[in-house]
Each structure stands twice: as C-alpha cells, then as structure tokens.
Tab-separated table of N, CA and C in Angstrom:
chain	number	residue	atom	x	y	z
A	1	UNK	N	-72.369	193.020	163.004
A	1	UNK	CA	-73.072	191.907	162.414
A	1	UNK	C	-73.944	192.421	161.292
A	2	UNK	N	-74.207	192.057	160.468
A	2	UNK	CA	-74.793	192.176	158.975
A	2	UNK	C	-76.357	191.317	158.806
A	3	UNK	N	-76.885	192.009	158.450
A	3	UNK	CA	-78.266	191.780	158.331
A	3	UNK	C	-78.267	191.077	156.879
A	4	UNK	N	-79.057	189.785	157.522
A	4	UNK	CA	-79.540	188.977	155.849
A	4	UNK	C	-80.595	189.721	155.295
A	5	UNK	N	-80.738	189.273	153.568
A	5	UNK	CA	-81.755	189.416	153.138
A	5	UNK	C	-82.500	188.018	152.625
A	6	UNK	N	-81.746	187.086	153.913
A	6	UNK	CA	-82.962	186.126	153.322
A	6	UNK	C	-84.065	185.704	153.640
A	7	UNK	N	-85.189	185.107	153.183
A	7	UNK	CA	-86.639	184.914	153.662
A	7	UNK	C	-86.654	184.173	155.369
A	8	UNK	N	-87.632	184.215	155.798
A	8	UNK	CA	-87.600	183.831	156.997
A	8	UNK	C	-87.082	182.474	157.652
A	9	UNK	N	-87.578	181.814	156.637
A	9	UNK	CA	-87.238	180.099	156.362
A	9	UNK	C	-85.532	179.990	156.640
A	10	UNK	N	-85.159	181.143	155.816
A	10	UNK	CA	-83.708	180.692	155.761
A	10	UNK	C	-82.650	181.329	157.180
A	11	UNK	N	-83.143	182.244	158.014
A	11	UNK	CA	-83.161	182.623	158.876
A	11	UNK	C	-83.109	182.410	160.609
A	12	UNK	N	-84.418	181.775	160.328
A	12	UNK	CA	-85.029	181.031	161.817
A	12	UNK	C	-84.043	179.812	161.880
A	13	UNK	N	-84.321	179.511	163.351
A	13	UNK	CA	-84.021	178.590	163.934
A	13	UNK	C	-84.914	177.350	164.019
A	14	UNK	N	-85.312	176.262	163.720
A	14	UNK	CA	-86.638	175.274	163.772
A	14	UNK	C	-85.943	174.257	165.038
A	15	UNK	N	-86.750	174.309	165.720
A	15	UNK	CA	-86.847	173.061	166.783
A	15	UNK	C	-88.214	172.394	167.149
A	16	UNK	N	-88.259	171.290	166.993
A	16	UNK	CA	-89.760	170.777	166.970
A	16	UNK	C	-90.188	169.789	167.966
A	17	UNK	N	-90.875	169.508	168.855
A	17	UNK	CA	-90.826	168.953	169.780
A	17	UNK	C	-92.651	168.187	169.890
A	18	UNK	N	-92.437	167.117	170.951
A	18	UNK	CA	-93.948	166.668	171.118
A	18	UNK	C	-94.010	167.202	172.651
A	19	UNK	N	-96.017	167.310	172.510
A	19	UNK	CA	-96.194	168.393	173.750
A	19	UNK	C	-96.308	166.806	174.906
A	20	UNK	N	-95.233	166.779	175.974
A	20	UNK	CA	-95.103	165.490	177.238
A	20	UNK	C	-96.531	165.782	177.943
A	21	UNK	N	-97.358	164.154	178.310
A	21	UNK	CA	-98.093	164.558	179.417
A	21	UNK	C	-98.428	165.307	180.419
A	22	UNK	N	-96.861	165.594	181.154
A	22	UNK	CA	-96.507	166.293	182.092
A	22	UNK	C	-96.341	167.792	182.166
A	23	UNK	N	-96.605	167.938	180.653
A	23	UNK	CA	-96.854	169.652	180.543
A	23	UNK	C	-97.911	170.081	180.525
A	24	UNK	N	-99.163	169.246	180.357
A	24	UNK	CA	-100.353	169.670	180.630
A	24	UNK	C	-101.213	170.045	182.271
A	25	UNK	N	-101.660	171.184	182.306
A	25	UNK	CA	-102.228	171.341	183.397
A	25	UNK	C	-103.945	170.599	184.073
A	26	UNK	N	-104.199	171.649	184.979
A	26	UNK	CA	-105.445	170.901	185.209
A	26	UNK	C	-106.645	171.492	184.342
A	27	UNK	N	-105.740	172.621	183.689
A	27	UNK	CA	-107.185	172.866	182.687
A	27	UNK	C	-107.471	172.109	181.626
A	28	UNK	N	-106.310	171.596	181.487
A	28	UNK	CA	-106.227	170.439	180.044
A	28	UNK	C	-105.550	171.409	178.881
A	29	UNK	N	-104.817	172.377	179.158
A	29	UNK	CA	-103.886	172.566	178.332
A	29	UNK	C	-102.598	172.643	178.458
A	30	UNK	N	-101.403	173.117	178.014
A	30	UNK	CA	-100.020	173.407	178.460
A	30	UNK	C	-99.481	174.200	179.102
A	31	UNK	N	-99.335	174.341	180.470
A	31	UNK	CA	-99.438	175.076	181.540
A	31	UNK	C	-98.196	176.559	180.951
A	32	UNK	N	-98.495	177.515	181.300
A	32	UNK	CA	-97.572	178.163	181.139
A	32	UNK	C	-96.436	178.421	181.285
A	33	UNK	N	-95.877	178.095	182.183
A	33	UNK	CA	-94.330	178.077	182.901
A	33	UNK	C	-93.643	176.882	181.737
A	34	UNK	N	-94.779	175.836	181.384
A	34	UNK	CA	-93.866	175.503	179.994
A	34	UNK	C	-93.468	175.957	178.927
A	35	UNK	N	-93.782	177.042	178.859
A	35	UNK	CA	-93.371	177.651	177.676
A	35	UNK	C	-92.276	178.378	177.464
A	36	UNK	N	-92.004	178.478	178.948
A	36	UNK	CA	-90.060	179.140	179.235
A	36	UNK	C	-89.151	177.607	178.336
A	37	UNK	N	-89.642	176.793	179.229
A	37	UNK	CA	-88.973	175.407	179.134
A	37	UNK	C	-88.655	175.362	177.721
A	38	UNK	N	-89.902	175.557	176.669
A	38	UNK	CA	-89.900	175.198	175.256
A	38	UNK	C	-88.388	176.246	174.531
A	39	UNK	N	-88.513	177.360	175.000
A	39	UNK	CA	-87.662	178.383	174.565
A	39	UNK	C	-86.439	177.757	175.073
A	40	UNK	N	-86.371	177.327	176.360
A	40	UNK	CA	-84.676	177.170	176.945
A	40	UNK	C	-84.076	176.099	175.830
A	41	UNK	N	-85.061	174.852	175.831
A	41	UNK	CA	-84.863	173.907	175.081
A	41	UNK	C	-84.433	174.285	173.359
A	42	UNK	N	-85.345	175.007	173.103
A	42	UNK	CA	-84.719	175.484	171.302
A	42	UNK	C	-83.820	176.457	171.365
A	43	UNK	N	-83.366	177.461	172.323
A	43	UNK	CA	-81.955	178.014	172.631
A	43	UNK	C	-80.531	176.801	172.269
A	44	UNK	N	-80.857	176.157	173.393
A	44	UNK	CA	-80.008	174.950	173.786
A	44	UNK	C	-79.604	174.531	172.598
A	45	UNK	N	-80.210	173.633	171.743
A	45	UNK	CA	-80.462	173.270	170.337
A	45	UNK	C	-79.719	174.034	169.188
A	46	UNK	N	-80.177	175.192	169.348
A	46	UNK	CA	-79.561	176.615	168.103
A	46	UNK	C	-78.128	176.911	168.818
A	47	UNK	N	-77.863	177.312	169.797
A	47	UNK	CA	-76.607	177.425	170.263
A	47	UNK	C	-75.769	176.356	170.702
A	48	UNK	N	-76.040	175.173	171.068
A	48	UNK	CA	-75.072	174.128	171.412
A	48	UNK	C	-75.293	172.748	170.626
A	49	UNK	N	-76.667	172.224	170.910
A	49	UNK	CA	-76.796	170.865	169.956
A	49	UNK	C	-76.386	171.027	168.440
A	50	UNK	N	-77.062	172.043	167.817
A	50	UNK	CA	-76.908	172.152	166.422
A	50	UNK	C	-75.553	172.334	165.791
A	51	UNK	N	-74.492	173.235	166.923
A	51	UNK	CA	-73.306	173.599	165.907
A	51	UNK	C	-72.555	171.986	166.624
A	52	UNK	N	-72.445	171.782	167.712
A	52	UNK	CA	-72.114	170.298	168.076
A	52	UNK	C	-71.968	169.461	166.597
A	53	UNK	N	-73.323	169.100	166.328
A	53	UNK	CA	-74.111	167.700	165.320
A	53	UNK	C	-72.935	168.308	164.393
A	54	UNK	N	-72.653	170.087	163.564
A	54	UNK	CA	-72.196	169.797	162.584
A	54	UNK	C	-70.631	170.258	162.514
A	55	UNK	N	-69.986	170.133	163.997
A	55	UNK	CA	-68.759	170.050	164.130
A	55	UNK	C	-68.418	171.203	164.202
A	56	UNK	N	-69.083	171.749	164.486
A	56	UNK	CA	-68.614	173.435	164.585
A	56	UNK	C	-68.921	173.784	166.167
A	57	UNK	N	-68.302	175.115	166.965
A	57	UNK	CA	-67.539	175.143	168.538
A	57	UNK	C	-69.331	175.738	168.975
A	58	UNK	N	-69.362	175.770	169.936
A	58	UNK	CA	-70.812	175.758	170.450
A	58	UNK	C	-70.738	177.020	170.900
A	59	UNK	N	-72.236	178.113	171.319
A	59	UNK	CA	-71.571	179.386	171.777
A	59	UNK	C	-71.771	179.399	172.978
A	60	UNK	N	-71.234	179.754	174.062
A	60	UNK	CA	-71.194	179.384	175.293
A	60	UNK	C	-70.883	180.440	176.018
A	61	UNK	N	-71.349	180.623	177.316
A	61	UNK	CA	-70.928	182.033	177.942
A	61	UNK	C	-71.861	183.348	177.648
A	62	UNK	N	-73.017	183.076	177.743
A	62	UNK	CA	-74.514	183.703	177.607
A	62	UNK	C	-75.292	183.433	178.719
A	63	UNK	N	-75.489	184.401	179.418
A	63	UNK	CA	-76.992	184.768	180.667
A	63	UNK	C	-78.169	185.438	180.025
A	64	UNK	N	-79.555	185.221	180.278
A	64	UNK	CA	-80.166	185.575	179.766
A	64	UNK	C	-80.751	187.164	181.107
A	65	UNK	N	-80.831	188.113	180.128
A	65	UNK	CA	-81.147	189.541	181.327
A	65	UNK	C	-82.263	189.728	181.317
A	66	UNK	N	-83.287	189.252	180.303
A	66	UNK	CA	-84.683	189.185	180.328
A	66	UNK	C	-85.398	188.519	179.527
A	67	UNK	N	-86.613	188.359	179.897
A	67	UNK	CA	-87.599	187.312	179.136
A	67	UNK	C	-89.094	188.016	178.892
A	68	UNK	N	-89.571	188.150	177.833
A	68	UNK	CA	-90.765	188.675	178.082
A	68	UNK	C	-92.159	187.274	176.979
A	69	UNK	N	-92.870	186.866	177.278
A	69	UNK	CA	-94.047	186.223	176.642
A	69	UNK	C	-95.069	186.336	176.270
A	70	UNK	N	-96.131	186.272	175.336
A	70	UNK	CA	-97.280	186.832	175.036
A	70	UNK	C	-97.800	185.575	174.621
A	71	UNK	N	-99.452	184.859	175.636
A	71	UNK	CA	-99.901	183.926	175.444
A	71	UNK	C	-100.794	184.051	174.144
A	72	UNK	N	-100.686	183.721	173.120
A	72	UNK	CA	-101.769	183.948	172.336
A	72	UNK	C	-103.014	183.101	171.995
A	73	UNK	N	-102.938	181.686	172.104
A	73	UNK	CA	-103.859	180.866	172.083
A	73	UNK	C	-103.485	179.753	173.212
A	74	UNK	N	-104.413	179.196	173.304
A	74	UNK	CA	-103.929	178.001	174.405
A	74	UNK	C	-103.373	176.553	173.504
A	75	UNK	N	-102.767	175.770	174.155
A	75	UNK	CA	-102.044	175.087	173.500
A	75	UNK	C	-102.586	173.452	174.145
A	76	UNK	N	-103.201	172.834	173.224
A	76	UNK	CA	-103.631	171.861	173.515
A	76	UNK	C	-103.227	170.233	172.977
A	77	UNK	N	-103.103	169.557	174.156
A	77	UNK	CA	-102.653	168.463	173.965
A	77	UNK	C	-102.771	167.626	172.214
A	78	UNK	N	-101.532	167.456	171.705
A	78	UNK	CA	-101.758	167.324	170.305
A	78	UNK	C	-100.312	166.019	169.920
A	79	UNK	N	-101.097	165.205	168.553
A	79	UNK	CA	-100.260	163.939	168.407
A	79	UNK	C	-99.004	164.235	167.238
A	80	UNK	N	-99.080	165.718	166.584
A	80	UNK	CA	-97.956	166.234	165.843
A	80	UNK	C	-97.143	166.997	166.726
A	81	UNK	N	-95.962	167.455	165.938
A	81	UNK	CA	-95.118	168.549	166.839
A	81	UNK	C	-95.630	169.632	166.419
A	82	UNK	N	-95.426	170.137	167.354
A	82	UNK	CA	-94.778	171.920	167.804
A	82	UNK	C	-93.591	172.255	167.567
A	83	UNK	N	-93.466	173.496	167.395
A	83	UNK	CA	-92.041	174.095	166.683
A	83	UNK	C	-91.775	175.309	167.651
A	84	UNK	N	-90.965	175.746	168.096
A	84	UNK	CA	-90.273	177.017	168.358
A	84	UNK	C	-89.172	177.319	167.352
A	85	UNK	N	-89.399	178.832	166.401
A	85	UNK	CA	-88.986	179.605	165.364
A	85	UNK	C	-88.228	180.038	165.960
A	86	UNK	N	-86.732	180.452	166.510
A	86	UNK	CA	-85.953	181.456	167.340
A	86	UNK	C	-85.646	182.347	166.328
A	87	UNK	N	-85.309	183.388	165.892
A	87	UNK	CA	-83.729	184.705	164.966
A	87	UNK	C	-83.821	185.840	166.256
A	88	UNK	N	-82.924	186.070	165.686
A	88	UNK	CA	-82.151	187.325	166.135
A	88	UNK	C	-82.590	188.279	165.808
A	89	UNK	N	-82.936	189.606	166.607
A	89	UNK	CA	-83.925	190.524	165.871
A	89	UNK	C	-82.869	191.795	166.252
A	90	UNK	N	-81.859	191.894	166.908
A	90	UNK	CA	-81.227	192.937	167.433
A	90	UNK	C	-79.643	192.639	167.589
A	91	UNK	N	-78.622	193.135	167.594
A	91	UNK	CA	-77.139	192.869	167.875
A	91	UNK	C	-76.643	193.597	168.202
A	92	UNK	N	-75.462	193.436	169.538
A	92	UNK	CA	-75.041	194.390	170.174
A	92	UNK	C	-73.504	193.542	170.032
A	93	UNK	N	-72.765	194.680	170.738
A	93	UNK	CA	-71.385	194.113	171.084
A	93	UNK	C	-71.455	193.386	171.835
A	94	UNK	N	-72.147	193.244	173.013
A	94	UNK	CA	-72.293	192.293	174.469
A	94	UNK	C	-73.489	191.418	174.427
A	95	UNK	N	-74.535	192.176	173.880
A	95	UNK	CA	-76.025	191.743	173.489
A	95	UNK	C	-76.375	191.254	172.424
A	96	UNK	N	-77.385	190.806	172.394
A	96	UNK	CA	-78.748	190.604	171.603
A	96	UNK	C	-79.865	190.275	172.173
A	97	UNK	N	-80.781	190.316	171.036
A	97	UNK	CA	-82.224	189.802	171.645
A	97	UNK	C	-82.583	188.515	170.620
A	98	UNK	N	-83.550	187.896	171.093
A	98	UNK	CA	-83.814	186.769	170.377
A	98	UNK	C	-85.398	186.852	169.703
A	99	UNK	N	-85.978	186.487	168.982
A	99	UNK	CA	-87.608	186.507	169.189
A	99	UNK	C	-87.696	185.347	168.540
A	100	UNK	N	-89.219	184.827	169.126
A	100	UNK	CA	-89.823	183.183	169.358
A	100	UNK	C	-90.980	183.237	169.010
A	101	UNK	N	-91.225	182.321	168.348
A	101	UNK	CA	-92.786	182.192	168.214
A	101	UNK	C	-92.694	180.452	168.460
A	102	UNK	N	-93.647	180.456	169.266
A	102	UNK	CA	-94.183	178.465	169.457
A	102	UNK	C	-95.525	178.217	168.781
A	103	UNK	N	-95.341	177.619	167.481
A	103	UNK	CA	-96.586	177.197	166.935
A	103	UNK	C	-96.320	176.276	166.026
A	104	UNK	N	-97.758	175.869	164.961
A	104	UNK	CA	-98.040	174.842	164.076
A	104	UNK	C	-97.980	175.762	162.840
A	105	UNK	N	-98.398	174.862	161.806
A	105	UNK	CA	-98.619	175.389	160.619
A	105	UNK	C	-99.583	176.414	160.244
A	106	UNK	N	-100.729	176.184	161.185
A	106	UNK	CA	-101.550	177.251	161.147
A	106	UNK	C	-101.899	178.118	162.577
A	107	UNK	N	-101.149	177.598	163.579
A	107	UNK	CA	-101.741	178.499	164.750
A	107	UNK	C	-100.633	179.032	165.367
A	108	UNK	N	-100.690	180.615	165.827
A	108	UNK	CA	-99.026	181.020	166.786
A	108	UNK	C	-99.476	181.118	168.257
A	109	UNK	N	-99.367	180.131	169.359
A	109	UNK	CA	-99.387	179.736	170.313
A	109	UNK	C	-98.997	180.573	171.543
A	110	UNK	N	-97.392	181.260	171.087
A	110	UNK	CA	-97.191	181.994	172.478
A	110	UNK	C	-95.861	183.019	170.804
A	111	UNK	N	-95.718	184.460	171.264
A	111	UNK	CA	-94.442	184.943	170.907
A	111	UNK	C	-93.830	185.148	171.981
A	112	UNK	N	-92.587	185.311	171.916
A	112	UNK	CA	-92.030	185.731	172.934
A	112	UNK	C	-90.361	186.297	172.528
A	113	UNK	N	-89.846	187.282	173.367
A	113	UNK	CA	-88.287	187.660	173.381
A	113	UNK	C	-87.807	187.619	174.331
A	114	UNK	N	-86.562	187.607	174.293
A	114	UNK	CA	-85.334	186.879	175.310
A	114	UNK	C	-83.681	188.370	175.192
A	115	UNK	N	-83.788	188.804	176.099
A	115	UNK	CA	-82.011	189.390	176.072
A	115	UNK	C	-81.013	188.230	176.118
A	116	UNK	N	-80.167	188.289	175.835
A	116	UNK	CA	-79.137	187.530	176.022
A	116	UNK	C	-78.092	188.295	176.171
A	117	UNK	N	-77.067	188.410	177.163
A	117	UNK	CA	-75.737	189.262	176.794
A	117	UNK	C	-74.327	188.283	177.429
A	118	UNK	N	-73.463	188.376	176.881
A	118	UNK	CA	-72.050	187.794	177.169
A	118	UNK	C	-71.475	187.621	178.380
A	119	UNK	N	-71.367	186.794	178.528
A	119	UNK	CA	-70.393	186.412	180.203
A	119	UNK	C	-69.813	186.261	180.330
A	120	UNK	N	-68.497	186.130	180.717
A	120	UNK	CA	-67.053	185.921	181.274
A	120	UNK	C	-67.311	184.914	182.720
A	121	UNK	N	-67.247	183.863	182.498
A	121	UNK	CA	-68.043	183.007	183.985
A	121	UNK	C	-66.633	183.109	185.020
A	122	UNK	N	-65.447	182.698	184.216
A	122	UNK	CA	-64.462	182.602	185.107
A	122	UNK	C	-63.963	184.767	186.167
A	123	UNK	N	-64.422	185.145	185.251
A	123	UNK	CA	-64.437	186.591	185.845
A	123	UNK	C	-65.532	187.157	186.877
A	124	UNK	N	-66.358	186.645	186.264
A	124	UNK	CA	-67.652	186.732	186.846
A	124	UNK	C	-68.149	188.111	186.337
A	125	UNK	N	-68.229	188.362	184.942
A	125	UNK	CA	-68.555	190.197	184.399
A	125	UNK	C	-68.994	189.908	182.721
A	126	UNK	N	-69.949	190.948	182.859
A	126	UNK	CA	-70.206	191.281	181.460
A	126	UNK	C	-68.920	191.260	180.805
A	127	UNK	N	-69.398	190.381	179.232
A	127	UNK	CA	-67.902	190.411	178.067
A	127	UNK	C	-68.492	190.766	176.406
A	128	UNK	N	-67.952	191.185	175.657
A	128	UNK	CA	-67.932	191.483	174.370
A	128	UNK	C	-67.900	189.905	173.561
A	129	UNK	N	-68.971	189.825	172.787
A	129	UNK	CA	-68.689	188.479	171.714
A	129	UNK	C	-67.776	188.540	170.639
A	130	UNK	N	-67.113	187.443	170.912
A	130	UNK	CA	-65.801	187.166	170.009
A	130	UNK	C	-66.352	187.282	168.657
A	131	UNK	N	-65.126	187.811	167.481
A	131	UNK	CA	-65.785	187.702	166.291
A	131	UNK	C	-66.770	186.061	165.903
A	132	UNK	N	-66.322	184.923	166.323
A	132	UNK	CA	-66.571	184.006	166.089
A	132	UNK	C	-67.924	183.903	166.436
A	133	UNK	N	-68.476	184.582	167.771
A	133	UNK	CA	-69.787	184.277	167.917
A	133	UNK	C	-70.566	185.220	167.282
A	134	UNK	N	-70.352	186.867	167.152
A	134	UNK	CA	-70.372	187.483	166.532
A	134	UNK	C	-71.337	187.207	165.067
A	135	UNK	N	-70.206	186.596	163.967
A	135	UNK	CA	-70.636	185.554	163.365
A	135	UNK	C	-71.871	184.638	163.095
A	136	UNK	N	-71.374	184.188	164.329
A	136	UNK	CA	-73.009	183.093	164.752
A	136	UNK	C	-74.066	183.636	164.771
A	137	UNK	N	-74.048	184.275	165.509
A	137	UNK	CA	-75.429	184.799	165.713
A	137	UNK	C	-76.177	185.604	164.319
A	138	UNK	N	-74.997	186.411	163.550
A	138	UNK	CA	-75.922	186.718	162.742
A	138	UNK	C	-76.291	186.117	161.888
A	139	UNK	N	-76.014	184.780	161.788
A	139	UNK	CA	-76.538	184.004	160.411
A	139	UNK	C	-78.527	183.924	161.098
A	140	UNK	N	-78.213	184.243	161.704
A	140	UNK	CA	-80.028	184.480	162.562
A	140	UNK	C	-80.720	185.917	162.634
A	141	UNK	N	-79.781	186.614	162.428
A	141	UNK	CA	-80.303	187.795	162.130
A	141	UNK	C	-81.432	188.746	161.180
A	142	UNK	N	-82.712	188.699	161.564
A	142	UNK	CA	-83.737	189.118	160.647
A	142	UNK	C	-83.076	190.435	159.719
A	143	UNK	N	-83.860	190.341	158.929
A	143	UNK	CA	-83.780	192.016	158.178
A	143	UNK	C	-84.779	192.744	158.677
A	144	UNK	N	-84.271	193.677	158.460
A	144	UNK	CA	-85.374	195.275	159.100
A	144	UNK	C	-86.501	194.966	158.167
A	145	UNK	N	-87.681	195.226	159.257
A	145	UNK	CA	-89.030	195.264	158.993
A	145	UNK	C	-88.962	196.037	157.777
C-alpha cells in the first residue's frame, strides 16, 4: 500500500454525530465506554456505509485485535456534532492500525487506535487482504510523520 501525500483533510475519514441523552453519565458528561461505541460507529460508516452510498463492495471480514484510548478532555453534553477523524497510520498484509481522534473544531476529546487484521469467517483463521481491500484502505493512509 502506498502512502499519500495528501493533507489530512484529504485523508481522514469524517463521521459526525449528535452526543444521545443516553450517553451521558451521572457526572453529566459522556460516559466512557461511549467512546468505543463512537469509534465502532465511524468504522462501520468508513468501511461499509460509505463505499455502500457510492456503489462500491464494502470491506468485510475484519476483527479488531486491539483497542487502545486516551481520555483527553471530558465531553460534554452539546447541541452541534462531534466528529470522529479515522486514517490509517500503519499497513500490513493481514493488518493495520487505525488512529481516531473524537472532537470539535477546537477541542480533541478522546485519541485513540484500533488493530484490525483479516478474517476468513467461513475458515475461521487469520487471512491476507485482497488487492481490492488492500486498495481501500490506503486511500486512508497517513504519510510519515
């Protein structure tokens, strides 16, 4: 997979969402365990809703092997959206990693990264991504720091 050189904008993934009643805790902010949710949801979106909407095959056959999060501010009940940024920061034959940031225009809320590696469901075993997803994924692919 081939590393862009384009700006971040052109890169990321944007999914934007409003923060539900029901994600707020009793402290009066957005409980943490929502913030997996926010990520599953803009995964979902970048890999299946989005190529869906523009007629293109969805990528499918991905387990995630780890998750890691970093709370950075608290996230408080608010009447605009929120965004989760997804790219690709790493590519493997079987793997990648993902990295996330959930925030506004001016505040970064939580970062976070995700493994992802290839599945074979009907086998039940680690698999190699087809050129096609291959592909996919790197149109998400950051450039080296």
């Amino acid at each position: 997979m081939q590393q862009t050189d384009l700006p971040a904008a052109e890169y990321r993934h944007v999914y934007e969402f409003n923060i539900r009643f029901g994600d707020i805790d009793s402290q009066g902010h957005v409980n943490n365990v929502k913030f997996l949710g926010y990520l599953e949801d803009a995964r979902l979106e970048m890999f299946h809703g989005d190529p869906v909407r523009k007629g293109e095959q969805p990528v499918r056959g991905m387990v995630i092997s780890r998750h890691e999060i970093d709370y950075r501010l608290p996230l408080l009940p608010t009447v605009y959206p929120i965004r989760v940024e997804t790219w690709v920061t790493e590519a493997r034959a079987a793997s990648f990693k993902l990295a996330y940031e959930v925030r506004d225009d001016e505040n970064v809320y939580a970062t976070a990264t995700s493994t992802l590696v290839a599945f074979d469901v009907e086998a039940n075993r680690l698999r190699r991504f087809t050129p096609e997803e291959r592909e996919f994924i790197g149109r998400y692919l950051a450039p080296p720091a």
